[in-house]
Amino acid sequence: QVRLAESGGGLVQAGGSLRLSCAASGRTFSSAAMSWFRQAPGKEREFVASISWRGGSTDYTEAVKGRFTISRDNAKNTLYLQMNSLKPEDTAVYYCAQGSSASAYARSYAAWGQGTQVTVSS
């Protein structure tokens, strides 16, 4: 059974940076596509970024391009999201997800973490 645990969230001022981590248990991490989603209060969960199982292919939602970087370390079973130039509109609970192929659709992912709160103050 896959278990995902996010960490690294917190409160930061606009323009600041945070690095989220997602630690995965199980043997499937290195062969799985991984993604980050986020959900702001009163809004639906939305795609942020995805990465292929080898890390050679990445995709981002337009709102974070040039500011966020997704990466992974298969030796450590860990997914990362480096977030720079943060804006108040980035405030949300951030979730990592594991699936068989990289996709921007939440329904493509079978395993989810509990989420980590990111709050950006203006």
Short mmCIF file of N, CA and C in Angstrom, two decimals:
data_model
loop_
_atom_site.label_atom_id
_atom_site.label_comp_id
_atom_site.label_asym_id
_atom_site.label_seq_id
_atom_site.Cartn_x
_atom_site.Cartn_y
_atom_site.Cartn_z
N GLN A 1 0.85 -1.19 0.00
CA GLN A 1 0.00 0.00 0.00
C GLN A 1 0.89 1.25 0.00
N VAL A 2 0.57 2.18 -0.88
CA VAL A 2 1.34 3.41 -1.00
C VAL A 2 0.88 4.40 0.05
N ARG A 3 1.83 5.01 0.69
CA ARG A 3 1.53 6.09 1.63
C ARG A 3 2.37 7.30 1.26
N LEU A 4 1.73 8.45 1.21
CA LEU A 4 2.39 9.69 0.85
C LEU A 4 2.26 10.68 2.00
N ALA A 5 3.34 11.36 2.32
CA ALA A 5 3.32 12.31 3.43
C ALA A 5 4.00 13.60 3.01
N GLU A 6 3.23 14.67 2.93
CA GLU A 6 3.77 15.98 2.56
C GLU A 6 4.33 16.71 3.78
N SER A 7 5.30 17.56 3.52
CA SER A 7 5.86 18.42 4.57
C SER A 7 6.43 19.66 3.92
N GLY A 8 6.76 20.65 4.74
CA GLY A 8 7.41 21.85 4.23
C GLY A 8 6.51 23.06 4.08
N GLY A 9 5.23 22.89 4.32
CA GLY A 9 4.33 24.03 4.23
C GLY A 9 4.55 25.00 5.37
N GLY A 10 3.90 26.16 5.27
CA GLY A 10 4.02 27.15 6.33
C GLY A 10 3.52 28.50 5.88
N LEU A 11 3.85 29.49 6.69
CA LEU A 11 3.45 30.88 6.41
C LEU A 11 4.66 31.63 5.88
N VAL A 12 4.46 32.31 4.76
CA VAL A 12 5.55 33.06 4.14
C VAL A 12 4.99 34.35 3.56
N GLN A 13 5.82 35.36 3.50
CA GLN A 13 5.39 36.62 2.90
C GLN A 13 5.43 36.53 1.38
N ALA A 14 4.64 37.35 0.75
CA ALA A 14 4.65 37.40 -0.71
C ALA A 14 6.07 37.68 -1.21
N GLY A 15 6.45 36.95 -2.24
CA GLY A 15 7.80 37.06 -2.78
C GLY A 15 8.77 36.06 -2.20
N GLY A 16 8.36 35.38 -1.15
CA GLY A 16 9.21 34.41 -0.50
C GLY A 16 9.19 33.05 -1.18
N SER A 17 9.88 32.11 -0.56
CA SER A 17 10.01 30.76 -1.13
C SER A 17 9.71 29.69 -0.07
N LEU A 18 9.26 28.56 -0.57
CA LEU A 18 9.08 27.36 0.25
C LEU A 18 9.44 26.16 -0.60
N ARG A 19 9.86 25.11 0.06
CA ARG A 19 10.11 23.85 -0.62
C ARG A 19 9.29 22.76 0.04
N LEU A 20 8.37 22.22 -0.71
CA LEU A 20 7.55 21.12 -0.22
C LEU A 20 8.21 19.79 -0.55
N SER A 21 8.02 18.83 0.34
CA SER A 21 8.50 17.47 0.12
C SER A 21 7.34 16.51 0.27
N CYS A 22 7.45 15.39 -0.41
CA CYS A 22 6.45 14.33 -0.32
C CYS A 22 7.21 13.02 -0.22
N ALA A 23 7.18 12.42 0.96
CA ALA A 23 7.86 11.16 1.18
C ALA A 23 6.90 10.01 0.89
N ALA A 24 7.36 9.08 0.07
CA ALA A 24 6.51 7.96 -0.33
C ALA A 24 7.03 6.65 0.23
N SER A 25 6.11 5.83 0.68
CA SER A 25 6.48 4.49 1.11
C SER A 25 6.11 3.51 0.01
N GLY A 26 6.63 2.30 0.07
CA GLY A 26 6.30 1.32 -0.95
C GLY A 26 7.34 1.26 -2.05
N ARG A 27 7.19 0.26 -2.90
CA ARG A 27 8.18 0.01 -3.94
C ARG A 27 7.82 0.60 -5.29
N THR A 28 6.70 1.28 -5.36
CA THR A 28 6.22 1.73 -6.67
C THR A 28 6.63 3.15 -7.02
N PHE A 29 7.23 3.87 -6.09
CA PHE A 29 7.50 5.29 -6.33
C PHE A 29 8.33 5.50 -7.58
N SER A 30 9.42 4.75 -7.73
CA SER A 30 10.36 5.01 -8.82
C SER A 30 9.78 4.71 -10.20
N SER A 31 8.67 4.01 -10.25
CA SER A 31 8.04 3.71 -11.54
C SER A 31 6.72 4.45 -11.73
N ALA A 32 6.43 5.37 -10.85
CA ALA A 32 5.15 6.07 -10.89
C ALA A 32 5.30 7.53 -11.27
N ALA A 33 4.31 8.05 -11.94
CA ALA A 33 4.22 9.48 -12.18
C ALA A 33 3.74 10.15 -10.90
N MET A 34 4.21 11.36 -10.68
CA MET A 34 3.85 12.08 -9.46
C MET A 34 3.39 13.48 -9.81
N SER A 35 2.52 14.01 -8.97
CA SER A 35 2.02 15.35 -9.22
C SER A 35 1.77 16.08 -7.90
N TRP A 36 1.66 17.37 -8.04
CA TRP A 36 1.21 18.23 -6.95
C TRP A 36 -0.12 18.87 -7.38
N PHE A 37 -1.05 18.87 -6.47
CA PHE A 37 -2.31 19.58 -6.62
C PHE A 37 -2.46 20.52 -5.43
N ARG A 38 -3.38 21.45 -5.55
CA ARG A 38 -3.66 22.33 -4.43
C ARG A 38 -5.15 22.64 -4.38
N GLN A 39 -5.59 22.99 -3.17
CA GLN A 39 -6.99 23.32 -2.98
C GLN A 39 -7.10 24.50 -2.02
N ALA A 40 -7.62 25.59 -2.54
CA ALA A 40 -7.84 26.78 -1.74
C ALA A 40 -9.24 26.71 -1.12
N PRO A 41 -9.47 27.44 -0.03
CA PRO A 41 -10.78 27.42 0.62
C PRO A 41 -11.89 27.80 -0.36
N GLY A 42 -12.92 26.97 -0.40
CA GLY A 42 -14.07 27.26 -1.25
C GLY A 42 -13.86 26.97 -2.72
N LYS A 43 -12.70 26.40 -3.06
CA LYS A 43 -12.41 26.11 -4.46
C LYS A 43 -12.16 24.63 -4.66
N GLU A 44 -12.24 24.21 -5.91
CA GLU A 44 -11.96 22.82 -6.23
C GLU A 44 -10.45 22.58 -6.25
N ARG A 45 -10.10 21.32 -6.06
CA ARG A 45 -8.69 20.95 -6.14
C ARG A 45 -8.20 21.16 -7.56
N GLU A 46 -7.02 21.77 -7.70
CA GLU A 46 -6.50 22.06 -9.01
C GLU A 46 -5.08 21.53 -9.19
N PHE A 47 -4.77 21.20 -10.42
CA PHE A 47 -3.46 20.71 -10.79
C PHE A 47 -2.42 21.81 -10.66
N VAL A 48 -1.24 21.45 -10.16
CA VAL A 48 -0.13 22.39 -10.07
C VAL A 48 1.01 21.97 -10.98
N ALA A 49 1.49 20.74 -10.81
CA ALA A 49 2.64 20.27 -11.58
C ALA A 49 2.69 18.76 -11.56
N SER A 50 3.30 18.20 -12.61
CA SER A 50 3.48 16.75 -12.67
C SER A 50 4.87 16.44 -13.17
N ILE A 51 5.31 15.20 -12.89
CA ILE A 51 6.63 14.75 -13.33
C ILE A 51 6.55 13.27 -13.66
N SER A 52 7.21 12.89 -14.73
CA SER A 52 7.21 11.49 -15.15
C SER A 52 8.06 10.66 -14.21
N TRP A 53 7.98 9.34 -14.37
CA TRP A 53 8.63 8.47 -13.40
C TRP A 53 10.14 8.62 -13.37
N ARG A 54 10.74 8.96 -14.51
CA ARG A 54 12.18 9.19 -14.52
C ARG A 54 12.54 10.65 -14.27
N GLY A 55 11.55 11.49 -14.30
CA GLY A 55 11.81 12.91 -14.09
C GLY A 55 12.15 13.66 -15.35
N GLY A 56 12.09 13.00 -16.50
CA GLY A 56 12.47 13.65 -17.74
C GLY A 56 11.41 14.54 -18.34
N SER A 57 10.19 14.41 -17.87
CA SER A 57 9.09 15.19 -18.41
C SER A 57 8.33 15.85 -17.28
N THR A 58 8.15 17.15 -17.38
CA THR A 58 7.40 17.88 -16.37
C THR A 58 6.33 18.74 -17.03
N ASP A 59 5.33 19.09 -16.26
CA ASP A 59 4.24 19.93 -16.76
C ASP A 59 3.77 20.81 -15.61
N TYR A 60 3.36 22.02 -15.94
CA TYR A 60 2.93 22.97 -14.93
C TYR A 60 1.66 23.67 -15.37
N THR A 61 0.85 24.04 -14.41
CA THR A 61 -0.25 24.91 -14.72
C THR A 61 0.30 26.30 -15.02
N GLU A 62 -0.37 27.02 -15.87
CA GLU A 62 0.15 28.31 -16.34
C GLU A 62 0.45 29.26 -15.19
N ALA A 63 -0.33 29.22 -14.14
CA ALA A 63 -0.20 30.18 -13.05
C ALA A 63 1.12 30.06 -12.28
N VAL A 64 1.78 28.92 -12.39
CA VAL A 64 3.01 28.73 -11.61
C VAL A 64 4.25 28.58 -12.48
N LYS A 65 4.09 28.61 -13.78
CA LYS A 65 5.24 28.45 -14.67
C LYS A 65 6.26 29.56 -14.43
N GLY A 66 7.52 29.14 -14.34
CA GLY A 66 8.59 30.10 -14.09
C GLY A 66 8.82 30.39 -12.63
N ARG A 67 7.90 29.96 -11.76
CA ARG A 67 8.04 30.20 -10.32
C ARG A 67 8.22 28.90 -9.54
N PHE A 68 7.56 27.85 -9.95
CA PHE A 68 7.61 26.56 -9.26
C PHE A 68 8.42 25.56 -10.07
N THR A 69 9.09 24.66 -9.36
CA THR A 69 9.84 23.58 -10.01
C THR A 69 9.55 22.27 -9.30
N ILE A 70 9.08 21.30 -10.05
CA ILE A 70 8.85 19.97 -9.51
C ILE A 70 10.06 19.10 -9.81
N SER A 71 10.42 18.27 -8.85
CA SER A 71 11.55 17.36 -9.04
C SER A 71 11.33 16.13 -8.17
N ARG A 72 12.17 15.13 -8.38
CA ARG A 72 12.04 13.91 -7.60
C ARG A 72 13.40 13.26 -7.41
N ASP A 73 13.52 12.52 -6.34
CA ASP A 73 14.72 11.74 -6.05
C ASP A 73 14.25 10.31 -5.83
N ASN A 74 14.36 9.49 -6.84
CA ASN A 74 13.86 8.12 -6.74
C ASN A 74 14.63 7.29 -5.73
N ALA A 75 15.89 7.63 -5.50
CA ALA A 75 16.69 6.90 -4.51
C ALA A 75 16.17 7.15 -3.10
N LYS A 76 15.55 8.30 -2.91
CA LYS A 76 15.03 8.67 -1.59
C LYS A 76 13.51 8.54 -1.51
N ASN A 77 12.88 8.10 -2.60
CA ASN A 77 11.41 8.01 -2.64
C ASN A 77 10.75 9.33 -2.24
N THR A 78 11.27 10.41 -2.77
CA THR A 78 10.78 11.73 -2.37
C THR A 78 10.51 12.61 -3.59
N LEU A 79 9.40 13.30 -3.51
CA LEU A 79 8.99 14.28 -4.51
C LEU A 79 9.14 15.67 -3.90
N TYR A 80 9.50 16.65 -4.72
CA TYR A 80 9.69 18.00 -4.23
C TYR A 80 8.90 19.00 -5.07
N LEU A 81 8.63 20.13 -4.45
CA LEU A 81 8.08 21.28 -5.17
C LEU A 81 8.75 22.53 -4.62
N GLN A 82 9.64 23.09 -5.41
CA GLN A 82 10.29 24.34 -5.04
C GLN A 82 9.39 25.49 -5.50
N MET A 83 8.98 26.32 -4.57
CA MET A 83 8.07 27.41 -4.89
C MET A 83 8.76 28.74 -4.59
N ASN A 84 8.98 29.52 -5.62
CA ASN A 84 9.61 30.83 -5.50
C ASN A 84 8.62 31.92 -5.89
N SER A 85 8.95 33.14 -5.51
CA SER A 85 8.11 34.30 -5.85
C SER A 85 6.65 34.04 -5.52
N LEU A 86 6.43 33.57 -4.32
CA LEU A 86 5.08 33.19 -3.92
C LEU A 86 4.15 34.39 -3.87
N LYS A 87 2.90 34.13 -4.21
CA LYS A 87 1.86 35.16 -4.23
C LYS A 87 0.73 34.75 -3.28
N PRO A 88 -0.04 35.73 -2.79
CA PRO A 88 -1.17 35.38 -1.91
C PRO A 88 -2.12 34.36 -2.55
N GLU A 89 -2.26 34.41 -3.86
CA GLU A 89 -3.17 33.48 -4.53
C GLU A 89 -2.63 32.05 -4.57
N ASP A 90 -1.40 31.85 -4.13
CA ASP A 90 -0.85 30.50 -4.01
C ASP A 90 -1.28 29.84 -2.70
N THR A 91 -1.92 30.59 -1.84
CA THR A 91 -2.39 30.05 -0.57
C THR A 91 -3.36 28.90 -0.80
N ALA A 92 -3.05 27.75 -0.22
CA ALA A 92 -3.87 26.55 -0.41
C ALA A 92 -3.27 25.41 0.39
N VAL A 93 -4.01 24.32 0.46
CA VAL A 93 -3.45 23.06 0.94
C VAL A 93 -2.88 22.35 -0.29
N TYR A 94 -1.64 21.95 -0.18
CA TYR A 94 -0.95 21.30 -1.29
C TYR A 94 -0.88 19.79 -1.04
N TYR A 95 -1.24 19.03 -2.07
CA TYR A 95 -1.28 17.58 -1.99
C TYR A 95 -0.35 16.97 -3.03
N CYS A 96 0.33 15.90 -2.66
CA CYS A 96 1.04 15.13 -3.66
C CYS A 96 0.19 13.91 -4.01
N ALA A 97 0.38 13.43 -5.22
CA ALA A 97 -0.41 12.31 -5.71
C ALA A 97 0.45 11.41 -6.58
N GLN A 98 0.14 10.12 -6.56
CA GLN A 98 0.90 9.13 -7.33
C GLN A 98 -0.04 8.41 -8.28
N GLY A 99 0.43 8.25 -9.54
CA GLY A 99 -0.39 7.57 -10.52
C GLY A 99 0.47 6.82 -11.53
N SER A 100 -0.18 6.15 -12.45
CA SER A 100 0.53 5.35 -13.43
C SER A 100 1.09 6.20 -14.58
N SER A 101 0.50 7.37 -14.79
CA SER A 101 0.99 8.26 -15.84
C SER A 101 0.72 9.70 -15.43
N ALA A 102 1.58 10.59 -15.90
CA ALA A 102 1.43 12.00 -15.55
C ALA A 102 0.18 12.58 -16.19
N SER A 103 -0.60 13.28 -15.41
CA SER A 103 -1.85 13.84 -15.88
C SER A 103 -2.22 15.05 -15.03
N ALA A 104 -2.99 15.94 -15.64
CA ALA A 104 -3.47 17.10 -14.90
C ALA A 104 -4.82 16.83 -14.24
N TYR A 105 -5.32 15.61 -14.38
CA TYR A 105 -6.64 15.28 -13.86
C TYR A 105 -6.52 14.47 -12.57
N ALA A 106 -7.16 14.95 -11.53
CA ALA A 106 -7.08 14.30 -10.23
C ALA A 106 -7.54 12.85 -10.28
N ARG A 107 -8.49 12.54 -11.14
CA ARG A 107 -9.03 11.19 -11.18
C ARG A 107 -8.00 10.17 -11.69
N SER A 108 -6.90 10.66 -12.24
CA SER A 108 -5.85 9.76 -12.75
C SER A 108 -4.94 9.23 -11.64
N TYR A 109 -5.11 9.74 -10.45
CA TYR A 109 -4.20 9.40 -9.36
C TYR A 109 -4.91 8.57 -8.30
N ALA A 110 -4.27 7.47 -7.92
CA ALA A 110 -4.89 6.54 -6.98
C ALA A 110 -4.48 6.80 -5.54
N ALA A 111 -3.32 7.39 -5.34
CA ALA A 111 -2.82 7.60 -3.99
C ALA A 111 -2.59 9.09 -3.75
N TRP A 112 -3.00 9.53 -2.55
CA TRP A 112 -2.90 10.94 -2.18
C TRP A 112 -2.34 11.08 -0.77
N GLY A 113 -1.63 12.17 -0.57
CA GLY A 113 -1.19 12.49 0.78
C GLY A 113 -2.26 13.26 1.52
N GLN A 114 -1.95 13.61 2.77
CA GLN A 114 -2.92 14.33 3.62
C GLN A 114 -2.92 15.82 3.35
N GLY A 115 -1.86 16.32 2.72
CA GLY A 115 -1.79 17.73 2.40
C GLY A 115 -0.97 18.53 3.40
N THR A 116 -0.43 19.63 2.93
CA THR A 116 0.32 20.56 3.78
C THR A 116 -0.14 21.97 3.44
N GLN A 117 -0.36 22.78 4.47
CA GLN A 117 -0.90 24.12 4.27
C GLN A 117 0.20 25.10 3.89
N VAL A 118 -0.05 25.85 2.85
CA VAL A 118 0.83 26.95 2.44
C VAL A 118 0.01 28.23 2.52
N THR A 119 0.50 29.18 3.27
CA THR A 119 -0.18 30.47 3.41
C THR A 119 0.79 31.58 3.04
N VAL A 120 0.39 32.40 2.09
CA VAL A 120 1.23 33.50 1.62
C VAL A 120 0.55 34.81 2.01
N SER A 121 1.22 35.59 2.82
CA SER A 121 0.64 36.86 3.27
C SER A 121 1.08 37.99 2.35
N SER A 122 0.23 38.97 2.22
CA SER A 122 0.54 40.10 1.33
C SER A 122 1.27 41.20 2.07
#
